[in-house]
Amino acid sequence: MAVQEVAAARGPGVSPGVSRAPIIAVEGAEEALPGQEGAVAAYRGARLCRRRRQFFRSAKVKTLGLVGESGCGKSTVARTVLRLVEPTSGTIWLNGHDITRLGKAALRPHRRQMQIIFQDPFSSLNPRMSAGDIVGEPLQVHGIAHGKEKEERVAALFDQVGLRRLQMRSFPHEFSGGQRQRICIARALALNPKLIIGDEPVSALDVSIQAQVINLMMDLQRDKNLSYLFIAHDLAVVEHISHRIAVMYLGKIVEYTDKQTLFTNPLHPYTEALLAAVPIPNPRLKRQKQLLQGDVPSPINPPPGCTFHTRCPYAEARCRIDVPALREVKPGHMVSCHLR
């Protein structure tokens, strides 16, 4: 599977310098995962670039939403960006610094700048540790605070995410799902990162709790000037929190634009199908259904040409042969399709 460019490319010979450095950039990365039938490419030729000068053109543009079906490689991209999964090849830049091959000691200062919120809050928390110890562990590991100072910082983080300080001594099983996710958010904030990756952080929560957590993340983003890479299945959630959205199919970015354009004028057939599947909360209104035929191809043996041609209602002969490039068809609107 391949992740292509989702923002303006760096010009020839331009290195990721400090003044023009992107928040996060992944270029030419490949990830091969071992399988029973041989190595499976989780993504190939990755290019995920968020340049301050272009992607963050205004203070309001701070969240990139990444959507796609299960198994398309979204979480693998997120974990590779964080170096939780080692890329087979390619380069990862964080604030202009190449962190691709850094060892554990050299990578540690950079880990403070990027954190993750996992999908399942219960399984991502140590059941043997109190909530206060969980949130304070990053401070201790990185040698930032110990003892009373650490306790005061943890208490302040609990206040920021809407938890009571008395709950610092409670254990994960004593919290509700939404409260556990607030603990995960507090842990991610402990080191004052610049980038937080949310790997479907609200999909395991009730709808009412989802809204609370999303609003909390948006408030924290405004107060702390955070950048988010937000991964989700729910397009309504992505529309609410994201400023720009990348649509991923079988490991490849097939469309990338701002959220308003994506929801009002989608260009890729896969994006059209995703939006057509979203229910309208009004029984008097009907949306024309666009059912996709067949199943998602196997990443072990992806189809030639456009990987979506096996399910695309508009596929032509060249779609089965030539791989479409991700190109800018309108200002700020990129699509990987021969027909658009």
Short mmCIF file of N, CA and C in Angstrom, two decimals, residues 169-227:
data_model
loop_
_atom_site.label_atom_id
_atom_site.label_comp_id
_atom_site.label_asym_id
_atom_site.label_seq_id
_atom_site.Cartn_x
_atom_site.Cartn_y
_atom_site.Cartn_z
N ARG A 169 -5.46 9.20 42.59
CA ARG A 169 -5.11 7.96 43.30
C ARG A 169 -5.98 6.78 42.87
N SER A 170 -6.93 7.02 41.98
CA SER A 170 -7.80 5.94 41.50
C SER A 170 -7.11 5.17 40.38
N PHE A 171 -7.59 3.94 40.14
CA PHE A 171 -7.03 3.07 39.12
C PHE A 171 -7.93 3.06 37.89
N PRO A 172 -7.40 2.66 36.72
CA PRO A 172 -8.17 2.75 35.47
C PRO A 172 -9.54 2.10 35.52
N HIS A 173 -9.68 0.96 36.22
CA HIS A 173 -10.98 0.28 36.23
C HIS A 173 -12.04 1.06 37.00
N GLU A 174 -11.66 2.08 37.74
CA GLU A 174 -12.60 2.87 38.51
C GLU A 174 -13.16 4.05 37.72
N PHE A 175 -12.73 4.20 36.46
CA PHE A 175 -13.18 5.31 35.63
C PHE A 175 -14.11 4.82 34.54
N SER A 176 -14.91 5.72 34.01
CA SER A 176 -15.72 5.42 32.84
C SER A 176 -14.85 5.50 31.59
N GLY A 177 -15.42 5.10 30.43
CA GLY A 177 -14.63 5.12 29.20
C GLY A 177 -14.17 6.52 28.83
N GLY A 178 -15.08 7.50 28.97
CA GLY A 178 -14.70 8.87 28.65
C GLY A 178 -13.65 9.41 29.59
N GLN A 179 -13.74 9.06 30.88
CA GLN A 179 -12.74 9.52 31.84
C GLN A 179 -11.39 8.88 31.56
N ARG A 180 -11.39 7.60 31.16
CA ARG A 180 -10.11 6.96 30.83
C ARG A 180 -9.45 7.62 29.63
N GLN A 181 -10.26 8.03 28.65
CA GLN A 181 -9.67 8.71 27.50
C GLN A 181 -9.14 10.09 27.90
N ARG A 182 -9.75 10.73 28.87
CA ARG A 182 -9.22 11.98 29.38
C ARG A 182 -7.87 11.78 30.06
N ILE A 183 -7.71 10.64 30.71
CA ILE A 183 -6.40 10.31 31.30
C ILE A 183 -5.36 10.15 30.20
N CYS A 184 -5.74 9.49 29.11
CA CYS A 184 -4.82 9.32 27.99
C CYS A 184 -4.43 10.67 27.38
N ILE A 185 -5.40 11.58 27.31
CA ILE A 185 -5.12 12.91 26.78
C ILE A 185 -4.17 13.65 27.71
N ALA A 186 -4.40 13.54 29.02
CA ALA A 186 -3.52 14.19 29.98
C ALA A 186 -2.10 13.64 29.88
N ARG A 187 -1.98 12.33 29.69
CA ARG A 187 -0.64 11.73 29.53
C ARG A 187 0.04 12.24 28.27
N ALA A 188 -0.73 12.40 27.19
CA ALA A 188 -0.15 12.91 25.95
C ALA A 188 0.30 14.36 26.10
N LEU A 189 -0.37 15.12 26.96
CA LEU A 189 -0.04 16.53 27.15
C LEU A 189 1.11 16.75 28.12
N ALA A 190 1.49 15.72 28.87
CA ALA A 190 2.43 15.89 29.97
C ALA A 190 3.76 16.51 29.54
N LEU A 191 4.23 16.20 28.34
CA LEU A 191 5.54 16.66 27.88
C LEU A 191 5.45 17.90 27.00
N ASN A 192 4.27 18.52 26.93
CA ASN A 192 4.06 19.71 26.10
C ASN A 192 4.48 19.47 24.65
N PRO A 193 3.89 18.48 23.98
CA PRO A 193 4.27 18.17 22.60
C PRO A 193 3.74 19.21 21.63
N LYS A 194 4.29 19.20 20.42
CA LYS A 194 3.79 20.05 19.35
C LYS A 194 2.82 19.29 18.44
N LEU A 195 2.98 17.97 18.39
CA LEU A 195 2.13 17.13 17.54
C LEU A 195 1.51 16.02 18.37
N ILE A 196 0.20 15.84 18.25
CA ILE A 196 -0.50 14.72 18.87
C ILE A 196 -1.24 13.97 17.79
N ILE A 197 -1.02 12.66 17.74
CA ILE A 197 -1.70 11.80 16.79
C ILE A 197 -2.83 11.08 17.51
N GLY A 198 -4.04 11.27 17.02
CA GLY A 198 -5.20 10.58 17.59
C GLY A 198 -5.58 9.42 16.69
N ASP A 199 -5.29 8.20 17.15
CA ASP A 199 -5.59 7.00 16.36
C ASP A 199 -6.99 6.52 16.73
N GLU A 200 -7.99 7.09 16.09
CA GLU A 200 -9.40 6.81 16.39
C GLU A 200 -9.68 6.97 17.89
N PRO A 201 -9.39 8.13 18.45
CA PRO A 201 -9.48 8.29 19.91
C PRO A 201 -10.88 8.29 20.48
N VAL A 202 -11.93 8.40 19.64
CA VAL A 202 -13.29 8.45 20.17
C VAL A 202 -14.18 7.33 19.65
N SER A 203 -13.64 6.43 18.84
CA SER A 203 -14.48 5.40 18.23
C SER A 203 -14.99 4.38 19.24
N ALA A 204 -14.33 4.24 20.40
CA ALA A 204 -14.77 3.27 21.41
C ALA A 204 -15.69 3.90 22.44
N LEU A 205 -16.09 5.16 22.23
CA LEU A 205 -16.89 5.88 23.22
C LEU A 205 -18.32 6.07 22.72
N ASP A 206 -19.24 6.31 23.67
CA ASP A 206 -20.62 6.64 23.31
C ASP A 206 -20.65 7.98 22.58
N VAL A 207 -21.72 8.20 21.81
CA VAL A 207 -21.80 9.40 20.98
C VAL A 207 -21.72 10.67 21.83
N SER A 208 -22.45 10.71 22.94
CA SER A 208 -22.43 11.91 23.79
C SER A 208 -21.05 12.14 24.37
N ILE A 209 -20.36 11.07 24.72
CA ILE A 209 -19.00 11.19 25.27
C ILE A 209 -18.03 11.58 24.17
N GLN A 210 -18.27 11.09 22.95
CA GLN A 210 -17.43 11.49 21.83
C GLN A 210 -17.40 13.00 21.67
N ALA A 211 -18.57 13.62 21.74
CA ALA A 211 -18.64 15.07 21.59
C ALA A 211 -17.86 15.78 22.68
N GLN A 212 -17.93 15.30 23.90
CA GLN A 212 -17.19 15.91 25.00
C GLN A 212 -15.69 15.82 24.78
N VAL A 213 -15.23 14.65 24.36
CA VAL A 213 -13.79 14.46 24.15
C VAL A 213 -13.29 15.29 22.97
N ILE A 214 -14.07 15.31 21.89
CA ILE A 214 -13.68 16.11 20.72
C ILE A 214 -13.60 17.60 21.08
N ASN A 215 -14.60 18.08 21.81
CA ASN A 215 -14.58 19.49 22.21
C ASN A 215 -13.41 19.78 23.14
N LEU A 216 -13.08 18.83 24.00
CA LEU A 216 -11.91 18.99 24.87
C LEU A 216 -10.64 19.11 24.05
N MET A 217 -10.48 18.24 23.04
CA MET A 217 -9.28 18.29 22.21
C MET A 217 -9.20 19.60 21.44
N MET A 218 -10.32 20.11 20.98
CA MET A 218 -10.31 21.38 20.26
C MET A 218 -9.97 22.55 21.19
N ASP A 219 -10.47 22.50 22.42
CA ASP A 219 -10.12 23.55 23.39
C ASP A 219 -8.63 23.51 23.72
N LEU A 220 -8.10 22.32 23.92
CA LEU A 220 -6.68 22.19 24.24
C LEU A 220 -5.81 22.63 23.05
N GLN A 221 -6.28 22.35 21.85
CA GLN A 221 -5.54 22.78 20.66
C GLN A 221 -5.45 24.30 20.60
N ARG A 222 -6.55 24.95 20.90
CA ARG A 222 -6.56 26.41 20.88
C ARG A 222 -5.68 26.99 21.99
N ASP A 223 -5.75 26.40 23.17
CA ASP A 223 -5.00 26.95 24.31
C ASP A 223 -3.51 26.66 24.23
N LYS A 224 -3.14 25.51 23.67
CA LYS A 224 -1.74 25.10 23.68
C LYS A 224 -1.09 25.13 22.29
N ASN A 225 -1.84 25.57 21.28
CA ASN A 225 -1.30 25.67 19.92
C ASN A 225 -0.79 24.31 19.43
N LEU A 226 -1.62 23.30 19.57
CA LEU A 226 -1.24 21.94 19.18
C LEU A 226 -1.57 21.68 17.72
N SER A 227 -0.86 20.71 17.15
CA SER A 227 -1.18 20.19 15.82
C SER A 227 -1.65 18.76 15.98
#
